[in-house]
Coordinates of C-alpha atoms and ligand atoms in Angstrom, one line a residue:
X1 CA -28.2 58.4 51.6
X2 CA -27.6 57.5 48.5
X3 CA -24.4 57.7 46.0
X4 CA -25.9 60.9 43.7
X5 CA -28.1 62.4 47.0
X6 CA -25.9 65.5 47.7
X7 CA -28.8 67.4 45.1
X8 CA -32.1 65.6 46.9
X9 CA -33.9 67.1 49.6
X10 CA -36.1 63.6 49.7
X11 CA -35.9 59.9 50.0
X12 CA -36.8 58.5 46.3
X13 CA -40.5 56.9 46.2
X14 CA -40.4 53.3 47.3
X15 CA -41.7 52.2 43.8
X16 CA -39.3 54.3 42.0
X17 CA -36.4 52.7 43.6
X18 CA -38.0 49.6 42.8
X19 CA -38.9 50.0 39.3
X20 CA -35.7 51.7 38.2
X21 CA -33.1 49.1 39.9
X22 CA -31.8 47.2 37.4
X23 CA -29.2 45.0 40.4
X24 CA -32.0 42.0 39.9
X25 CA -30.5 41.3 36.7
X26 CA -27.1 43.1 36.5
X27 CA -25.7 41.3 39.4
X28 CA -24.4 39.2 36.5
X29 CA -22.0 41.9 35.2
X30 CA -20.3 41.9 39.2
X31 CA -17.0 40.0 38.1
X32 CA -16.4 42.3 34.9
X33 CA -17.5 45.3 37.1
X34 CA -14.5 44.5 39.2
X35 CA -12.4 43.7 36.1
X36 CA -12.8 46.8 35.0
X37 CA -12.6 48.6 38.0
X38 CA -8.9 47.3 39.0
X39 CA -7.7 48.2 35.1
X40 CA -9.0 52.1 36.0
X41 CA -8.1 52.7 39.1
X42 CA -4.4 51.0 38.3
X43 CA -4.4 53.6 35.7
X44 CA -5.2 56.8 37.6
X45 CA -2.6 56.1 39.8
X46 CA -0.1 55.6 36.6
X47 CA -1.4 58.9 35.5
X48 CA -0.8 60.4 38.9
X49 CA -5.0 61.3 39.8
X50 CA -4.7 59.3 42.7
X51 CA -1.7 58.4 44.9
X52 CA 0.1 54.7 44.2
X53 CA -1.2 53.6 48.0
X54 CA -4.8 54.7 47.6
X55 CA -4.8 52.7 44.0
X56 CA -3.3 49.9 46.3
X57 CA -6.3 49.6 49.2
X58 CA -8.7 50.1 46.5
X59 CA -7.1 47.1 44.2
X60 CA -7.7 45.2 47.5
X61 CA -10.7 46.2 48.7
X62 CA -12.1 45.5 45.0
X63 CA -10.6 42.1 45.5
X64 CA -12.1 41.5 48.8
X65 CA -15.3 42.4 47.3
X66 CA -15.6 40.5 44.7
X67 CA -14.6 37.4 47.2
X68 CA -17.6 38.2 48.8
X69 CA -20.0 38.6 45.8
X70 CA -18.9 35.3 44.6
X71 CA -19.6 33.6 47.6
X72 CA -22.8 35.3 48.4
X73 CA -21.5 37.0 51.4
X74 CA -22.4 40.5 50.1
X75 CA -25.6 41.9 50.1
X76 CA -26.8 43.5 47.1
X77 CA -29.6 45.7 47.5
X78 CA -32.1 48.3 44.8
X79 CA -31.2 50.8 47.2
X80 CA -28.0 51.2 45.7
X81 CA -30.0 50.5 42.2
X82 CA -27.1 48.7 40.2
X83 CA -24.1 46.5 40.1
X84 CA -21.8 49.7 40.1
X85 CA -23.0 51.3 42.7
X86 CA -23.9 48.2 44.5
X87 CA -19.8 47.7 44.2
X88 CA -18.8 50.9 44.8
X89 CA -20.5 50.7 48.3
X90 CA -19.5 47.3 49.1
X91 CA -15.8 49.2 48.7
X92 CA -16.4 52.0 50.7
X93 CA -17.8 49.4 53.4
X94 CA -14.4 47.5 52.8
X95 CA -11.7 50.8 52.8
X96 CA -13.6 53.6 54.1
X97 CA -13.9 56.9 52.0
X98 CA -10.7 56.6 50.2
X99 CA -13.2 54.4 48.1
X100 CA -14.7 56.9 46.9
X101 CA -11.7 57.9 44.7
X102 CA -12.5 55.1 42.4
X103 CA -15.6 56.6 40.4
X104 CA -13.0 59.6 39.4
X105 CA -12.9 60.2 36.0
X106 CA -15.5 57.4 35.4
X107 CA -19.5 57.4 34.9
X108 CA -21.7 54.8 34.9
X109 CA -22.1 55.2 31.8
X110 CA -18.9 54.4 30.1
X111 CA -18.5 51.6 33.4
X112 CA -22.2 49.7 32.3
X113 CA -21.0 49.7 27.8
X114 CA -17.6 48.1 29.5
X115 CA -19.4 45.7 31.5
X116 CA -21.9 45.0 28.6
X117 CA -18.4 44.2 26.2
X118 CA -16.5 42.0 28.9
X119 CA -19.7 39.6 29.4
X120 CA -20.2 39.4 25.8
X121 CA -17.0 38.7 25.0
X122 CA -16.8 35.6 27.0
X123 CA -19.8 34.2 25.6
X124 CA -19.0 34.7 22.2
X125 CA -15.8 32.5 23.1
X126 CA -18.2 29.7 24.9
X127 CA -20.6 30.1 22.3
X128 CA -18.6 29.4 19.6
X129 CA -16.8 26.7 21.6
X130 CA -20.3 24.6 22.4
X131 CA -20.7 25.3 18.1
X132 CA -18.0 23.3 17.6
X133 CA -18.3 20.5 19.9
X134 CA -22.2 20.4 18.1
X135 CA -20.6 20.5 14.8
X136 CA -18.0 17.6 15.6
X137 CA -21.2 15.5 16.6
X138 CA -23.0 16.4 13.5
X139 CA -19.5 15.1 11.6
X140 CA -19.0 12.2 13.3
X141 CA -22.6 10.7 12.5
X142 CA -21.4 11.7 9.0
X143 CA -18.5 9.6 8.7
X144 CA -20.4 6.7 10.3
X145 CA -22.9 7.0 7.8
X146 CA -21.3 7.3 4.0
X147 CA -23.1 4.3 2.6
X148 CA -26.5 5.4 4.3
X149 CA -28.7 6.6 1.8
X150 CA -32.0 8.1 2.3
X151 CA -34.7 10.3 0.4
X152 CA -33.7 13.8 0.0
X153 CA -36.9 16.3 0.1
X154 CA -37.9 19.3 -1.4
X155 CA -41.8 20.5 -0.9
X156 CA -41.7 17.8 1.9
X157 CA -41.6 15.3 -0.9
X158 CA -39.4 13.0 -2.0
X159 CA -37.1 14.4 -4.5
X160 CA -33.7 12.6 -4.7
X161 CA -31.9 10.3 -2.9
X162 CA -29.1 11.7 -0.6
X163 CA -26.8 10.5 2.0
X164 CA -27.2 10.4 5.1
X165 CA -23.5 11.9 5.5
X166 CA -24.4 14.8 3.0
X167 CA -27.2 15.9 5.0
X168 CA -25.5 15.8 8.3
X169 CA -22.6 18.1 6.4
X170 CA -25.0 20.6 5.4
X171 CA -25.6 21.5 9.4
X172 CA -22.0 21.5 9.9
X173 CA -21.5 24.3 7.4
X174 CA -24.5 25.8 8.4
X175 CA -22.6 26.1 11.8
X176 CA -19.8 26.9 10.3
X177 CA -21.0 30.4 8.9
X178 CA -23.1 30.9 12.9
X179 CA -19.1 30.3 14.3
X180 CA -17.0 32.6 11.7
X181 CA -19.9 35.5 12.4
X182 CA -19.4 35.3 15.8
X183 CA -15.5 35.3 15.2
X184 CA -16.2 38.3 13.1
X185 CA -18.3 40.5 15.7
X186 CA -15.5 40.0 18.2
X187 CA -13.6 42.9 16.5
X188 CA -16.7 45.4 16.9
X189 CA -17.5 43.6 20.5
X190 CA -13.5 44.2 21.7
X191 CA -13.3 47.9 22.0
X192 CA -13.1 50.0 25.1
X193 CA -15.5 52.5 26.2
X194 CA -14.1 53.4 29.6
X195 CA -12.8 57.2 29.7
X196 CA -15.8 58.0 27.4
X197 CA -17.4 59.1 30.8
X198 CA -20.7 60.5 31.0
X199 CA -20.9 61.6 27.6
X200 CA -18.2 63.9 26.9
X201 CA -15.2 62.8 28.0
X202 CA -13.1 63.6 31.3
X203 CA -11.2 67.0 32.5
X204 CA -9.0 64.2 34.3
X205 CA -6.1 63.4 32.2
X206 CA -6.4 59.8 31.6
X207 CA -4.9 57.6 29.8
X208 CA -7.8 55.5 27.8
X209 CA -5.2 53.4 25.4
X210 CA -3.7 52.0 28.8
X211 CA -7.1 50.6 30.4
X212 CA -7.4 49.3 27.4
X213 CA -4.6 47.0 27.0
X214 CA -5.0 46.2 30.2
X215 CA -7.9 44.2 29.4
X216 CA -6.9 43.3 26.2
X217 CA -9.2 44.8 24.0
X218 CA -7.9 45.9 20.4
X219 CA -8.5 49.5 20.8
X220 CA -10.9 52.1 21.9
X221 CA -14.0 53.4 21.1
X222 CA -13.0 56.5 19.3
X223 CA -15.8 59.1 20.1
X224 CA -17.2 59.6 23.3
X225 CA -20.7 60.0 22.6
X226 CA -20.7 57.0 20.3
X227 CA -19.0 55.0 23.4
X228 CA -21.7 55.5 25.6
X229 CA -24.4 55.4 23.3
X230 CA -23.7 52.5 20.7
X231 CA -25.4 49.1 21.6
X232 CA -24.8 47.6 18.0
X233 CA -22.5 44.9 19.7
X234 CA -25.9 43.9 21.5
X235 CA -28.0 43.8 18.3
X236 CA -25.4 41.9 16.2
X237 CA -25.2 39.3 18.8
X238 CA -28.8 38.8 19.2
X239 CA -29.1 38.6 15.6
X240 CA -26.7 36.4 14.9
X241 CA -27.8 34.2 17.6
X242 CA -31.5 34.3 15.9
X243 CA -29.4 32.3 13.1
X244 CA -28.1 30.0 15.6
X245 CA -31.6 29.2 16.6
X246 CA -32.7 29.1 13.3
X247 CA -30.5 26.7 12.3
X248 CA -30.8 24.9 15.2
X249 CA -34.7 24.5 14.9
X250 CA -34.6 23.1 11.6
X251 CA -32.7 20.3 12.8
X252 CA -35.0 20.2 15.4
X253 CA -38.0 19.9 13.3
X254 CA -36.1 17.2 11.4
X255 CA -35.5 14.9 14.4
X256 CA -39.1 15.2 15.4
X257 CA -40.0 14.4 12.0
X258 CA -37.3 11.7 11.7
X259 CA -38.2 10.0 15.3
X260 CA -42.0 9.7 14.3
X261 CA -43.6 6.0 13.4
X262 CA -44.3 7.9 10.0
X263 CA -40.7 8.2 9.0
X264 CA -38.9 6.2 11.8
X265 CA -35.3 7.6 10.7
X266 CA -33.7 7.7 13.8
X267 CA -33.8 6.7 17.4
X268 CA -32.7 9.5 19.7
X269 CA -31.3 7.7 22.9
X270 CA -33.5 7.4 26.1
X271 CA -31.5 9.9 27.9
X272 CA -32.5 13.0 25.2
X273 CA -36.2 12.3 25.6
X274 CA -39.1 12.1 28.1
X275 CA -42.2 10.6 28.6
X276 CA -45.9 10.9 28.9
X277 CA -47.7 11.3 31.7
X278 CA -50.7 9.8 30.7
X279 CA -49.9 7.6 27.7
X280 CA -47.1 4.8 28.8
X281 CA -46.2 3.8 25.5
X282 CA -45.1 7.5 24.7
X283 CA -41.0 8.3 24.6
X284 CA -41.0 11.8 23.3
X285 CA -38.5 14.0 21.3
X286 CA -39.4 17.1 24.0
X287 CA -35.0 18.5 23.9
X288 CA -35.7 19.1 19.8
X289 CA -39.5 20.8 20.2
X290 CA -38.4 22.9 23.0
X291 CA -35.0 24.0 21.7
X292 CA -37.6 24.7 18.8
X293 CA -39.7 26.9 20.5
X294 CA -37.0 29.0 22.2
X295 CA -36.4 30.1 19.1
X296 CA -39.2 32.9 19.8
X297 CA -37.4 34.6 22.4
X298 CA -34.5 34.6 20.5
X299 CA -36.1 36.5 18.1
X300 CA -37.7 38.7 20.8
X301 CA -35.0 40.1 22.0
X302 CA -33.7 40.9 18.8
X303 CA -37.1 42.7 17.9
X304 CA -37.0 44.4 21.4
X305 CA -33.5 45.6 21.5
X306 CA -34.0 47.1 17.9
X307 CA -37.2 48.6 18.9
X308 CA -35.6 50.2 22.3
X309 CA -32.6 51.7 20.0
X310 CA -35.3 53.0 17.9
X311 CA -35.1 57.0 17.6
X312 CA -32.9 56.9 20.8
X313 CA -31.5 60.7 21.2
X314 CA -27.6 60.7 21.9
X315 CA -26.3 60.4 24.2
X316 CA -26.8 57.5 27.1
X317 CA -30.8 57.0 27.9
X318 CA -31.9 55.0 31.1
X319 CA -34.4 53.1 28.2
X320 CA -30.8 51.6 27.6
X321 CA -30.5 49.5 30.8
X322 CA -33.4 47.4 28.4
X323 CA -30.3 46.0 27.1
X324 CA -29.1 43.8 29.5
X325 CA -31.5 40.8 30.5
X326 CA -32.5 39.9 26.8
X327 CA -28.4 39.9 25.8
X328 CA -28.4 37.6 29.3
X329 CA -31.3 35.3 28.3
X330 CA -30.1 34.4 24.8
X331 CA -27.0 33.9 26.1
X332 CA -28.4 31.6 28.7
X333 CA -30.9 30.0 25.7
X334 CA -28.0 29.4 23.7
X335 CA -25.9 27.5 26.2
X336 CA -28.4 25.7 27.4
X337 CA -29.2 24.1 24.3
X338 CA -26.2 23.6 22.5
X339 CA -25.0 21.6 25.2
X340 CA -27.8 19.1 25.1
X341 CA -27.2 19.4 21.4
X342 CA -24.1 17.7 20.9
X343 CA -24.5 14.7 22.9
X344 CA -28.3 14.1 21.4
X345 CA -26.8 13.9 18.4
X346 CA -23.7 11.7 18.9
X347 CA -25.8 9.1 20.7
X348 CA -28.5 9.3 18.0
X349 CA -29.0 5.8 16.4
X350 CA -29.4 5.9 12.6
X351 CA -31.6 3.4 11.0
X352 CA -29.9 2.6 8.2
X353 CA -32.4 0.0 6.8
X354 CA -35.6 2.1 7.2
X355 CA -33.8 4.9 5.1
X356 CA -32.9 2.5 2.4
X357 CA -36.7 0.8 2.5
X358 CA -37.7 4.7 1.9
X359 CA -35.7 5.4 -1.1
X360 CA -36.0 2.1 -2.7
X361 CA -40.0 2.4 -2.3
X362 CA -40.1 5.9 -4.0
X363 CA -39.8 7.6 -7.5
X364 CA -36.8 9.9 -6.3
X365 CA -34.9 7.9 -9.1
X366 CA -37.0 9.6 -12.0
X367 CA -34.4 12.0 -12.8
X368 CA -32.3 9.7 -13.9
X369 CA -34.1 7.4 -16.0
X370 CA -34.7 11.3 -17.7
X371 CA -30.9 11.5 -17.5
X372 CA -30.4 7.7 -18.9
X373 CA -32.6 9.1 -22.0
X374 CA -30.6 12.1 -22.7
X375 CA -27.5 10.2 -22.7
X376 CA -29.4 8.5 -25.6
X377 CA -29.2 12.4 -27.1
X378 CA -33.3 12.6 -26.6
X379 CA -33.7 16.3 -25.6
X380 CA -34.3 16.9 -21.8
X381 CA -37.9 17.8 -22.4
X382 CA -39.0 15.0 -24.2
X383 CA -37.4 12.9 -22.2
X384 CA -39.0 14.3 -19.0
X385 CA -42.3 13.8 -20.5
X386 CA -41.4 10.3 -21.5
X387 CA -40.4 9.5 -17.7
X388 CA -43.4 11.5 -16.4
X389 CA -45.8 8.4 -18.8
X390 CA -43.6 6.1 -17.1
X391 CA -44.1 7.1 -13.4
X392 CA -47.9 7.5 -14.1
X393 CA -48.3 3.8 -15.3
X394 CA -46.2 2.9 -12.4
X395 CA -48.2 4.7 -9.6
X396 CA -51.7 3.1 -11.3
X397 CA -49.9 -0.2 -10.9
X398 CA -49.0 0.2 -7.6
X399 CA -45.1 -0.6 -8.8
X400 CA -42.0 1.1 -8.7
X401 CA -39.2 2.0 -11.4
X402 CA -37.2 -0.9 -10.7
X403 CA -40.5 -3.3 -10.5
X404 CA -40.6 -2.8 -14.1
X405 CA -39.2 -5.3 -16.7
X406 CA -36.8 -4.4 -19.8
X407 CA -39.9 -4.9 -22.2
X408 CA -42.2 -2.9 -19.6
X409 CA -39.4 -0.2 -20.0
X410 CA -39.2 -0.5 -23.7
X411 CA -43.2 0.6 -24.3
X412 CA -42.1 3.6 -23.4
X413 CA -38.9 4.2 -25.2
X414 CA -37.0 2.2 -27.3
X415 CA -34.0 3.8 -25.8
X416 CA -34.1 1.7 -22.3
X417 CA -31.6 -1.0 -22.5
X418 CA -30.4 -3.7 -19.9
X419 CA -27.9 -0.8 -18.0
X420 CA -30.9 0.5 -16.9
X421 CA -31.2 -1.4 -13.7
X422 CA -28.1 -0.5 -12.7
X423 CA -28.1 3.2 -13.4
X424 CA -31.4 3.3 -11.2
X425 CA -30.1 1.3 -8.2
X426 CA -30.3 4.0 -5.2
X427 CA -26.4 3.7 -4.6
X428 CA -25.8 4.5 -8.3
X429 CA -28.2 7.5 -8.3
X430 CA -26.2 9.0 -5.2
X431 CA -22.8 8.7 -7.0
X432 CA -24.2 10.0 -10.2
X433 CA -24.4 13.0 -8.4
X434 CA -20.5 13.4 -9.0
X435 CA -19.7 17.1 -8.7
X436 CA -18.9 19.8 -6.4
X437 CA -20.6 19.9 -3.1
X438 CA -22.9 16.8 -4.5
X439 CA -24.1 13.9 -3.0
X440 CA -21.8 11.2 -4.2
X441 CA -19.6 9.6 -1.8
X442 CA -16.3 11.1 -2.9
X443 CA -17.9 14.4 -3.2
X444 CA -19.5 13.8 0.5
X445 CA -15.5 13.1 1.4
X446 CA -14.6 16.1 0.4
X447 CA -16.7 17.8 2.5
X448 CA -15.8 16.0 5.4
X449 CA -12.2 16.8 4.5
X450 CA -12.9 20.1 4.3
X451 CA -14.6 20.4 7.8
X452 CA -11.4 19.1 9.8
X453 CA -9.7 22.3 8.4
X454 CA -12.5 24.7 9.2
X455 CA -12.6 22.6 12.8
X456 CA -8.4 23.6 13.4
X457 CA -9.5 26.7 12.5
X458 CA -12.4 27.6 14.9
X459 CA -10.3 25.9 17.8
X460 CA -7.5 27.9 17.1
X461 CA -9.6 31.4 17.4
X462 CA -11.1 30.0 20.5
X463 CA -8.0 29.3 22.0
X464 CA -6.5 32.5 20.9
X465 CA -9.6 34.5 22.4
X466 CA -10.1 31.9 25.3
X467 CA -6.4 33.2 26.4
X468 CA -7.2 37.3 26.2
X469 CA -9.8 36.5 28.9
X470 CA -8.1 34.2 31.4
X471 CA -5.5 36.8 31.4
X472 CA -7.9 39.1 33.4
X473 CA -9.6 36.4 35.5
X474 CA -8.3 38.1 38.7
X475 CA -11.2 37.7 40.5
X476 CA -12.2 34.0 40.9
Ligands
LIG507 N1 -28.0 50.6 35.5 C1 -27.6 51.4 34.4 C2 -27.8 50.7 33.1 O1 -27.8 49.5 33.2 C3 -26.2 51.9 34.5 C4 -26.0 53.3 33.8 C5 -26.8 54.3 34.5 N2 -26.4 55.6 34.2 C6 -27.2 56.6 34.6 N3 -26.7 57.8 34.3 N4 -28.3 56.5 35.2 O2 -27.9 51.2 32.0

């Protein structure tokens, strides 16, 4: 019979059971489950609903259980539907029907938004920790490379040159926002459901604020019917990790681009890449496309979370068990490719020569022969034009900027004098760039400066938040 039968007079339809067990999936939430469990029934006994030595064979039944979830002893079946009532069973098995004073006070549906916070929270503490580690990489290859210059791009086209260092920087503060939102949703994430119970609260007289602190979380949910309802915590995750994935598959697309014969920027090592089956010569970047390409779950479950929410009547609605194996899979997505992430991109060799052949072969040092001209107080326009005549004649002749000689220079403005070489050298253009945030070496410093602070910071939150949960971790 099962947990709610007292009201049936019939077994459920085969397919029914089937089709509405959610334990294929929510198995993952066992370990909180339990967490959550020992914190309640510790408190009803506080709070005198059940006797100290009842709370006491439960605690150790729970324990037992979750010894034998772990190790795969237990069997978990859709008859009992989900994790809770999969555990609550598994107890009863272990103490008998004192057992069954555990669900007092308690629904599934307070128990499942619990569950739903506890696993989250843990990931956005590994999450954030596999950020880092990414955006150390991303740093170090920026350090190794301050006097690596390359073409910067806008359109896809060569625009200006940049270093290699700057553009490694801009991923780490790309990152860097990904981490601090994560940080941010912990607050919303961290508050407890439990004593919410079905929808309205208990008749028991609980004491919510205790459970709470019990598992370290900051406070409680403060209405009921919001607690039991609210899946927001789900939707900010996912969204935030669609930026993740963003982020991540524009490097992606980068590397792919960057490891091609067409650019030949970089070498990803042998171990980050695979080849083809048919064509031997083939050593392909298949980590960056397909961490690419998961970025359209990603953004699935966003869509499909927002969508289930969508016109949802308060309070809890089965259609909200729909939360649970997208929140899992992103997690899962997210893991999984941050942590080949990292070490791609530490062992990544930089061709250092190959960039510089690019820039010097380009026109990205227009702007500042334009620049040179207004120095010489010719107005910007007129000294774009000027610049544009020059680059024409150059692309007809199959020549670049520098190819040209002072008299060359001088048909087109009198202005140009010998310093022009030097101002149009690729180094000189990069430090030219001497402001704020800019591309000149200092200013590239500065960055990198400035990223060892943000890095003590993340690591110090991590370790902070890393602590609240090994607190709990009473069942192994
Ligand atoms: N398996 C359910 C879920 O994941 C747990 C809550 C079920 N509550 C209920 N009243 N049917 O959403």
């Amino acid at each position: 019979m099962k947990l709610w039968g007292g009201r049936f007079t019939k077994p459920t339809n085969e397919l029914v059971d089937e089709y509405t067990a959610s334990i294929r999936f929510d198995q993952k939430l066992a370990k909180y489950d339990i967490q959550g469990s020992l914190a309640h029934v510790e408190m009803l006994a506080k709070c005198e609903i059940i006797s100290e030595s009842d709370a006491a064979t439960i605690a150790e039944g729970l324990k037992a259980v979750a010894k034998k979830i772990a190790s795969g002893e237990a069997e978990l079946t859709e008859d009992n539907e989900d994790i809770h009532m999969n555990v609550e069973k598994l107890l009863i098995d272990e103490v008998g029907s004192v057992g069954g004073k555990l669900h007092t006070g308690r629904s599934r549906n307070d128990q499942v938004a619990l569950d739903m916070r506890l696993y989250l929270r843990e990931a956005l503490v590994t999450i954030s920790q596999q950020l880092v580690e990414l955006q150390q990489a991303l740093h170090t290859q920026a350090k190794a490379n301050l006097d690596t210059v390359l073409p910067g791009y806008t359109h896809l086209q060569r625009a200006q040159p940049v270093l290699f260092a700057h553009h490694m920087m801009a991923y780490v503060f790309m990152f860097q926002r990904d981490v601090e939102r994560l940080a941010d949703s912990w607050k919303r994430v961290n508050q407890s459901p439990l004593g919410a119970g079905a929808l309205a609260g208990t008749s028991f007289p609980i004491d919510r604020h205790y459970v709470a602190e019990k598992l370290n979380f900051d406070g409680i949910c403060d209405n009921s019917l919001d607690a039991v309802s609210d899946r927001d915590f789900v939707v900010e995750f996912l969204s935030n990790s669609s930026l993740v994935t963003a982020h991540l598959s524009r490097l992606c697309e980068e590397l792919v681009q960057w490891s091609s014969a067409e650019f030949n920027f970089v070498e990803l090592d042998d171990a980050f890449c695979t080849g083809s089956s048919m064509m031997p010569q083939k050593k392909n970047p298949d980590v960056a496309e397909l961490v690419r390409g998961k970025t359209g779950r990603v953004y699935g479950h966003l869509m499909g979370m927002l969508t289930t929410l969508k016109g949802l009547p308060l309070a809890y609605n089965k259609d909200m068990q729909e939360d649970k194996e997208g929140m899992f899979d992103t997690v899962e997505t997210l893991k999984g490719a941050l942590g080949l992430f990292a070490p791609m991109i530490e062992t990544m060799e930089v061709k250092k020569d190959t960039m510089y052949q690019a820039v010097a072969k380009d026109y990205s040092n227009a702007t500042d022969l334009a620049d040179y001209l207004v120095g010489k107080d010719l107005p910007f326009r007129e000294a774009h034009a000027v610049v544009g005549q020059v680059v024409l004649s150059c692309i007809n002749e199959n020549k670049y900027l520098l190819d040209l000689s002072l008299e060359e220079f001088q048909e087109f403005s009198s202005l140009i004098e010998e310093d022009i070489f030097d101002v149009l050298s690729p180094k000189a253009v990069v430090n030219a760039r001497n402001v704020a945030g800019g591309t000149a070496k200092n200013r590239v410093e500065e960055q990198i400066n400035k990223a060892e602070m943000l890095f003590e910071k993340n690591i110090g939150w991590i370790k902070e938040h890393a602590a609240k949960i090994e607190e709990l971790s009473v069942v192994e």
